[in-house]
Coordinates of C-alpha atoms in Angstrom, one line a residue:
M1420 CA -81.1 191.3 67.0
A1421 CA -77.3 191.4 67.1
F1422 CA -77.3 189.3 63.9
L1423 CA -79.8 191.6 62.2
K1424 CA -77.7 194.6 63.2
R1425 CA -74.7 193.1 61.4
L1426 CA -76.9 192.2 58.3
S1427 CA -78.2 195.8 58.1
L1428 CA -74.6 197.0 57.4
Y1429 CA -74.4 195.4 53.9
I1430 CA -76.3 196.8 50.9
E1431 CA -77.0 193.3 49.4
N1432 CA -79.1 192.5 52.5
L1433 CA -81.4 195.5 52.2
N1434 CA -83.8 194.1 49.6
P1435 CA -84.5 190.8 51.4
M1436 CA -84.9 192.6 54.7
R1437 CA -87.5 195.0 53.1
E1438 CA -89.3 192.2 51.4
N1439 CA -89.7 190.3 54.7
G1440 CA -91.3 193.3 56.4
I1441 CA -88.4 194.3 58.6
M1442 CA -89.9 197.7 59.4
L1443 CA -93.2 196.3 60.8
K1444 CA -91.3 193.9 63.0
L1445 CA -88.9 196.6 64.3
S1446 CA -91.8 198.9 65.1
N1447 CA -92.9 196.5 67.8
F1448 CA -89.6 196.9 69.7
L1449 CA -89.6 200.8 69.8
H1450 CA -91.8 200.7 72.9
T1451 CA -90.0 197.9 74.8
E1452 CA -88.7 198.5 78.3
N1453 CA -85.6 196.4 77.5
E1454 CA -82.9 199.0 76.9
S1455 CA -80.5 196.6 75.3
L1456 CA -83.2 195.5 72.8
L1457 CA -84.2 199.0 72.1
S1458 CA -80.6 200.1 71.6
D1459 CA -80.1 197.3 69.0
T1460 CA -83.4 198.2 67.3
L1461 CA -82.3 201.9 67.0
Q1462 CA -78.9 200.9 65.6
I1463 CA -80.6 198.7 62.9
L1464 CA -82.9 201.6 62.0
H1465 CA -80.0 204.0 61.8
N1466 CA -78.2 201.6 59.4
L1467 CA -81.3 201.3 57.3
S1468 CA -82.0 205.0 57.3
F1469 CA -79.1 205.6 54.8
D1470 CA -81.4 204.0 52.2
R1471 CA -84.1 206.2 50.7
R1472 CA -86.7 203.4 50.6
F1473 CA -86.3 202.7 54.3
R1474 CA -86.5 206.3 55.1
E1475 CA -89.9 206.5 53.3
D1476 CA -91.0 203.4 55.1
M1477 CA -90.2 204.9 58.5
V1478 CA -92.1 208.1 57.9
D1479 CA -95.1 206.2 56.3
S1480 CA -95.2 203.8 59.2
G1481 CA -95.5 206.6 61.8
F1482 CA -92.1 206.2 63.3
L1483 CA -91.8 209.9 63.8
Q1484 CA -94.2 209.8 66.8
S1485 CA -92.1 207.0 68.3
F1486 CA -88.9 208.9 67.8
R1487 CA -90.5 211.9 69.3
S1488 CA -91.2 210.0 72.5
L1489 CA -87.7 208.4 72.6
L1490 CA -86.1 211.9 72.4
Q1491 CA -87.2 212.3 76.0
K1492 CA -84.9 209.4 77.0
R1493 CA -81.4 210.8 77.4
K1494 CA -79.8 207.4 76.8
F1495 CA -81.2 207.2 73.3
E1496 CA -81.3 210.9 72.4
D1497 CA -78.1 210.8 70.3
M1498 CA -79.1 207.7 68.4
V1499 CA -82.6 209.0 67.6
T1500 CA -81.1 212.3 66.5
N1501 CA -78.8 210.6 64.1
I1502 CA -81.8 208.7 62.6
L1503 CA -83.9 211.9 62.3
Y1504 CA -81.0 213.7 60.6
N1505 CA -81.0 211.0 57.9
L1506 CA -84.8 211.2 57.5
S1507 CA -84.6 215.0 57.2
R1508 CA -82.2 214.8 54.3
D1509 CA -85.1 214.4 51.8
F1510 CA -87.1 217.5 51.3
D1511 CA -90.4 215.7 50.6
L1512 CA -90.0 213.7 53.9
R1513 CA -89.0 216.8 55.7
L1514 CA -92.4 218.3 55.0
R1515 CA -93.9 215.5 57.1
F1516 CA -92.1 216.7 60.2
A1517 CA -94.4 219.7 60.7
E1518 CA -97.1 217.9 62.6
S1519 CA -94.6 216.2 65.0
E1520 CA -93.2 219.5 66.3
L1521 CA -89.8 217.8 66.4
L1522 CA -87.8 221.1 66.0
S1523 CA -89.2 222.5 69.2
I1524 CA -88.8 219.2 71.0
V1525 CA -85.2 219.0 70.0
M1526 CA -84.5 222.7 70.9
E1527 CA -86.4 222.8 74.2
P1528 CA -83.9 220.9 76.4
L1529 CA -80.9 222.8 74.8
I1530 CA -82.5 226.1 75.6
T1531 CA -83.8 225.2 79.0
E1532 CA -80.6 223.6 80.3
N1533 CA -78.4 226.2 78.4
N1534 CA -76.5 223.3 76.9
M1535 CA -73.5 224.7 75.1
S1536 CA -72.6 221.4 73.4
V1537 CA -74.4 220.8 70.2
S1538 CA -73.4 217.8 68.2
E1539 CA -72.9 218.0 64.4
E1540 CA -75.8 215.7 63.8
L1541 CA -78.1 217.7 66.0
G1542 CA -77.0 221.0 64.5
A1543 CA -77.5 219.6 61.0
L1544 CA -80.9 218.2 61.9
I1545 CA -82.0 221.7 63.2
I1546 CA -80.7 223.3 59.9
N1547 CA -82.7 220.8 57.8
L1548 CA -85.9 221.4 59.8
T1549 CA -85.5 225.2 59.5
Y1550 CA -85.3 225.0 55.7
N1551 CA -89.0 224.1 55.7
P1552 CA -91.1 227.3 56.3
K1553 CA -94.1 225.3 57.6
V1554 CA -92.1 223.3 60.1
A1555 CA -90.1 226.3 61.3
M1556 CA -93.0 228.7 61.8
L1557 CA -95.0 226.1 63.8
N1558 CA -92.0 225.5 66.0
L1559 CA -91.1 229.1 66.3
K1560 CA -94.5 229.7 67.9
A1561 CA -93.9 226.8 70.3
L1562 CA -90.6 228.2 71.4
E1563 CA -90.0 231.6 73.0
M1564 CA -88.1 233.6 70.4
E1565 CA -86.1 235.6 73.0
K1566 CA -84.8 232.4 74.5
F1567 CA -84.0 230.9 71.1
V1568 CA -82.1 233.9 69.9
S1569 CA -80.2 234.3 73.2
F1570 CA -79.2 230.7 73.1
V1571 CA -77.9 230.8 69.6
L1572 CA -76.0 234.1 70.1
G1573 CA -74.4 232.7 73.3
N1574 CA -73.5 229.4 71.6
N1575 CA -70.4 228.9 69.6
S1576 CA -72.1 226.7 67.1
L1577 CA -71.9 227.8 63.4
L1578 CA -74.7 225.2 62.7
L1579 CA -77.1 227.0 64.9
Y1580 CA -76.3 230.4 63.3
K1581 CA -77.1 228.8 59.9
A1582 CA -80.4 227.6 61.4
M1583 CA -81.2 231.1 62.5
K1584 CA -80.3 232.4 59.1
N1585 CA -82.8 229.9 57.6
M1586 CA -85.5 231.2 59.9
S1587 CA -84.8 234.8 58.8
Y1588 CA -85.7 233.8 55.2
I1589 CA -89.2 232.7 56.3
K1590 CA -92.1 235.0 55.5
G1591 CA -93.4 236.3 58.8
A1592 CA -90.3 235.5 60.8
G1593 CA -88.7 238.9 60.1
R1594 CA -91.0 240.6 62.5
L1595 CA -90.3 238.0 65.2
L1596 CA -86.5 238.5 64.8
Q1597 CA -86.7 242.3 64.4
P1598 CA -86.3 243.2 68.1
Y1599 CA -83.0 241.3 68.1
V1600 CA -81.3 243.4 65.4
P1601 CA -79.2 245.3 67.9
A1602 CA -78.0 242.0 69.4
F1603 CA -77.1 240.7 65.9
V1604 CA -75.1 243.9 65.3
V1605 CA -73.2 243.5 68.6
C1606 CA -72.4 239.9 67.8
L1607 CA -71.3 240.7 64.3
L1608 CA -68.7 243.1 65.6
R1609 CA -67.0 240.6 67.8
C1610 CA -67.4 237.1 66.2
E1611 CA -65.2 235.1 63.7
P1612 CA -65.4 235.6 59.9
S1613 CA -67.4 232.4 59.4
F1614 CA -70.1 233.6 61.8
Q1615 CA -70.0 237.1 60.3
V1616 CA -71.2 235.7 57.0
E1617 CA -74.3 234.1 58.6
L1618 CA -75.0 237.2 60.7
M1619 CA -74.7 239.5 57.7
E1620 CA -77.1 237.3 55.8
I1621 CA -79.6 237.5 58.7
L1622 CA -79.2 241.3 58.7
N1623 CA -79.7 241.4 55.0
N1624 CA -83.0 239.6 55.3
L1625 CA -84.1 242.0 58.0
A1626 CA -82.8 245.2 56.2
C1627 CA -86.1 245.8 54.5
L1628 CA -87.8 246.3 57.9
D1629 CA -88.2 249.7 59.5
E1630 CA -85.0 249.8 61.4
P1631 CA -82.9 253.0 62.3
W1632 CA -79.9 251.7 60.3
N1633 CA -78.4 255.2 60.4
D1634 CA -78.4 255.1 64.2
F1635 CA -76.8 251.7 64.2
M1636 CA -74.0 252.8 61.9
L1637 CA -73.3 256.0 63.9
N1638 CA -73.8 254.8 67.4
T1639 CA -72.0 251.5 67.1
N1640 CA -68.9 250.3 65.3
L1641 CA -71.1 249.0 62.4
L1642 CA -70.0 251.8 60.1
N1643 CA -66.3 251.2 60.9
Y1644 CA -66.9 247.5 60.3
L1645 CA -68.5 248.1 56.9
T1646 CA -65.7 250.5 55.7
T1647 CA -62.9 248.2 57.1
H1648 CA -64.2 245.0 55.5
L1649 CA -65.5 246.4 52.2
Q1650 CA -62.0 246.7 50.7
V1651 CA -60.3 245.3 47.6
S1652 CA -57.6 243.8 49.9
N1653 CA -60.3 241.7 51.8
N1654 CA -60.0 238.1 50.4
E1655 CA -63.2 237.0 52.2
D1656 CA -65.5 237.2 49.1
D1657 CA -68.5 235.7 51.0
I1658 CA -68.4 238.6 53.5
I1659 CA -67.8 241.1 50.7
L1660 CA -70.9 239.9 48.9
Q1661 CA -73.0 240.2 52.0
L1662 CA -71.7 243.7 52.7
I1663 CA -72.6 244.9 49.2
I1664 CA -76.1 243.4 49.5
F1665 CA -76.5 245.1 52.9
I1666 CA -75.4 248.5 51.7
G1667 CA -77.8 248.3 48.7
Q1668 CA -80.6 247.3 51.1
I1669 CA -80.2 250.1 53.6
C1670 CA -79.5 252.9 51.1
S1671 CA -82.2 255.5 51.6
E1672 CA -82.6 259.3 51.7
T1673 CA -81.6 259.2 55.4
S1674 CA -78.6 256.9 55.1
A1675 CA -77.3 258.2 51.8
P1676 CA -75.2 261.0 53.3
V1677 CA -73.5 258.6 55.8
L1678 CA -72.8 256.1 53.0
S1679 CA -71.3 258.8 50.9
Q1680 CA -69.2 260.6 53.6
S1681 CA -67.9 257.4 55.0
G1682 CA -66.3 256.4 51.7
L1683 CA -68.5 253.3 51.3
V1684 CA -69.6 254.3 47.8
K1685 CA -66.0 254.6 46.7
N1686 CA -65.1 251.3 48.4
L1687 CA -67.9 249.6 46.7
C1688 CA -66.9 251.0 43.3
D1689 CA -63.3 249.8 43.9
V1690 CA -64.5 246.3 44.8
F1691 CA -66.8 246.2 41.8
L1692 CA -63.9 247.1 39.4
D1693 CA -61.6 244.5 41.0
R1694 CA -64.1 241.6 40.9
T1695 CA -66.1 242.1 37.7
D1696 CA -65.5 238.4 36.9
D1697 CA -67.5 237.3 40.0
I1698 CA -71.1 237.2 38.8
D1699 CA -72.7 237.4 42.3
I1700 CA -70.6 240.4 43.3
A1701 CA -71.1 242.1 40.0
L1702 CA -74.9 241.6 40.1
Q1703 CA -75.3 242.9 43.7
S1704 CA -72.9 245.8 43.1
L1705 CA -75.0 246.9 40.2
Y1706 CA -78.1 246.8 42.3
A1707 CA -76.4 248.8 45.1
I1708 CA -75.2 251.3 42.4
Y1709 CA -78.8 251.6 41.2
C1710 CA -79.9 252.4 44.7
F1711 CA -77.1 255.0 45.0
L1712 CA -78.5 256.7 41.9
L1713 CA -81.9 257.2 43.6
H1714 CA -80.5 259.6 46.3
D1715 CA -78.7 262.8 45.9
A1716 CA -75.7 262.2 48.3
T1717 CA -74.8 258.8 47.0
R1718 CA -75.5 259.7 43.4
E1719 CA -73.1 262.6 43.6
S1720 CA -70.5 260.4 45.2
F1721 CA -70.9 257.7 42.5
F1722 CA -70.6 260.3 39.7
Q1723 CA -67.1 261.1 41.0
H1724 CA -66.1 257.6 39.8
F1725 CA -68.3 257.7 36.7
E1726 CA -65.5 257.6 34.1
K1727 CA -63.8 254.5 35.4
M1728 CA -67.1 252.7 36.2
V1729 CA -69.1 253.3 33.1
Y1730 CA -66.9 251.2 30.7
H1731 CA -67.3 248.2 32.9
I1732 CA -71.0 248.7 33.4
V1733 CA -71.5 248.9 29.6
K1734 CA -69.4 245.8 29.2
L1735 CA -71.6 244.0 31.7
S1736 CA -74.7 245.1 29.7
Q1737 CA -73.4 242.7 27.0
D1738 CA -72.9 239.9 29.5
F1739 CA -74.3 236.4 28.9
E1740 CA -75.9 236.2 32.3
K1741 CA -79.4 237.7 32.0
G1742 CA -79.5 239.0 35.6
V1743 CA -76.2 240.8 35.2
W1744 CA -77.0 242.5 31.8
T1745 CA -80.5 243.4 32.9
M1746 CA -79.3 245.1 36.0
A1747 CA -76.5 246.8 34.1
E1748 CA -79.1 248.2 31.6
F1749 CA -81.2 249.5 34.6
V1750 CA -78.2 251.3 35.9
L1751 CA -77.3 252.8 32.6
D1752 CA -80.9 254.0 32.0
A1753 CA -80.9 255.5 35.5
I1754 CA -77.7 257.4 34.7
C1755 CA -79.1 258.7 31.4
E1756 CA -82.2 259.9 33.3
F1757 CA -80.3 261.9 35.9
E1758 CA -77.5 263.3 33.7
D1759 CA -78.2 264.2 30.0
S1760 CA -74.5 264.8 29.2
K1761 CA -73.5 261.4 30.7
G1762 CA -76.5 259.9 28.8
N1763 CA -75.1 261.0 25.5
F1764 CA -71.7 259.5 26.3
I1765 CA -73.3 256.2 27.4
K1766 CA -75.3 256.0 24.2
S1767 CA -72.1 256.4 22.1
L1768 CA -70.3 253.9 24.3
R1769 CA -73.1 251.4 24.0
F1770 CA -73.1 251.8 20.2
N1771 CA -69.3 251.3 19.9
T1772 CA -69.3 248.3 22.3
Y1773 CA -72.1 246.7 20.4
N1774 CA -70.4 247.2 17.0
T1775 CA -67.1 246.0 18.4
G1776 CA -68.8 242.8 19.6
W1777 CA -70.3 242.2 16.1
E1778 CA -66.9 242.9 14.4
G1779 CA -65.3 240.3 16.6
T1780 CA -67.7 237.6 15.3
F1781 CA -66.4 237.9 11.8

């Protein structure tokens, strides 16, 4: 076995090993009581798991069930986790993990023992498994959501936050995570910027639910957080983007006065003008502006900045990115609908911009 372990390190040996049925032979040693032999077997499998064909062979040969049993043995837990991480790299193979309930098996001891140490391989494995809606939902039902969320929020692992973010994208998971929105807000206000991006994305995925966002903004420091971070001077573009998405999501007849009075409409307009070259920020800003136009308070606040905004919006309506120019057209049409005088100005500006573009081609 020691010789095979050395052979498995070199790519030129992989084809002969596969042709000689190495996987079938190794499968016989996964249930041995000889710990030294089992350790060598797992090391060989780990070396082979970097090759796509061997990863397929492991899954097709039913190795997942054997790995599931071996996860219960502390001595081999890390080695098995490393192999499973490699297997989870391929999306099609990841789909096969659903029946094995590996996610809940991996998470259970972490939560039960409140283990604050999560290795990079384990965290990455959890992330890969939560990308798959079927796998994640089956395992979410097996785990107690309250324990899972409490564990993640109490753990200083960015990888686990990313896993929880993945779960928030899954249809049906929003309702399971909804009770923990206050806890997410509290954590957002005290954590590091890299964690804030993940938490804001989670909140964005839950923003469409019936939550009293007005109360959260007024009764916590959330409003102060939004106004402080949505600034031109903030160089954290990832956070800026998530804040813009969030403001657009929660804009409603109830929250519009707060968004207006706090200066968030102005801040968003300033950031939009400063970062028009950033496609993602431009697109999400346009959507947020469209939401502003639907409510009296935010519409009035936006119109205070109309003159400096409209030129850039018209320019974006000629953008090569379909999503950007489509959203810009929606915004311009909405302005025309609410304000006839501004509508006439926009029509003239559109005409001049279009003609200027044509003249530039000759």
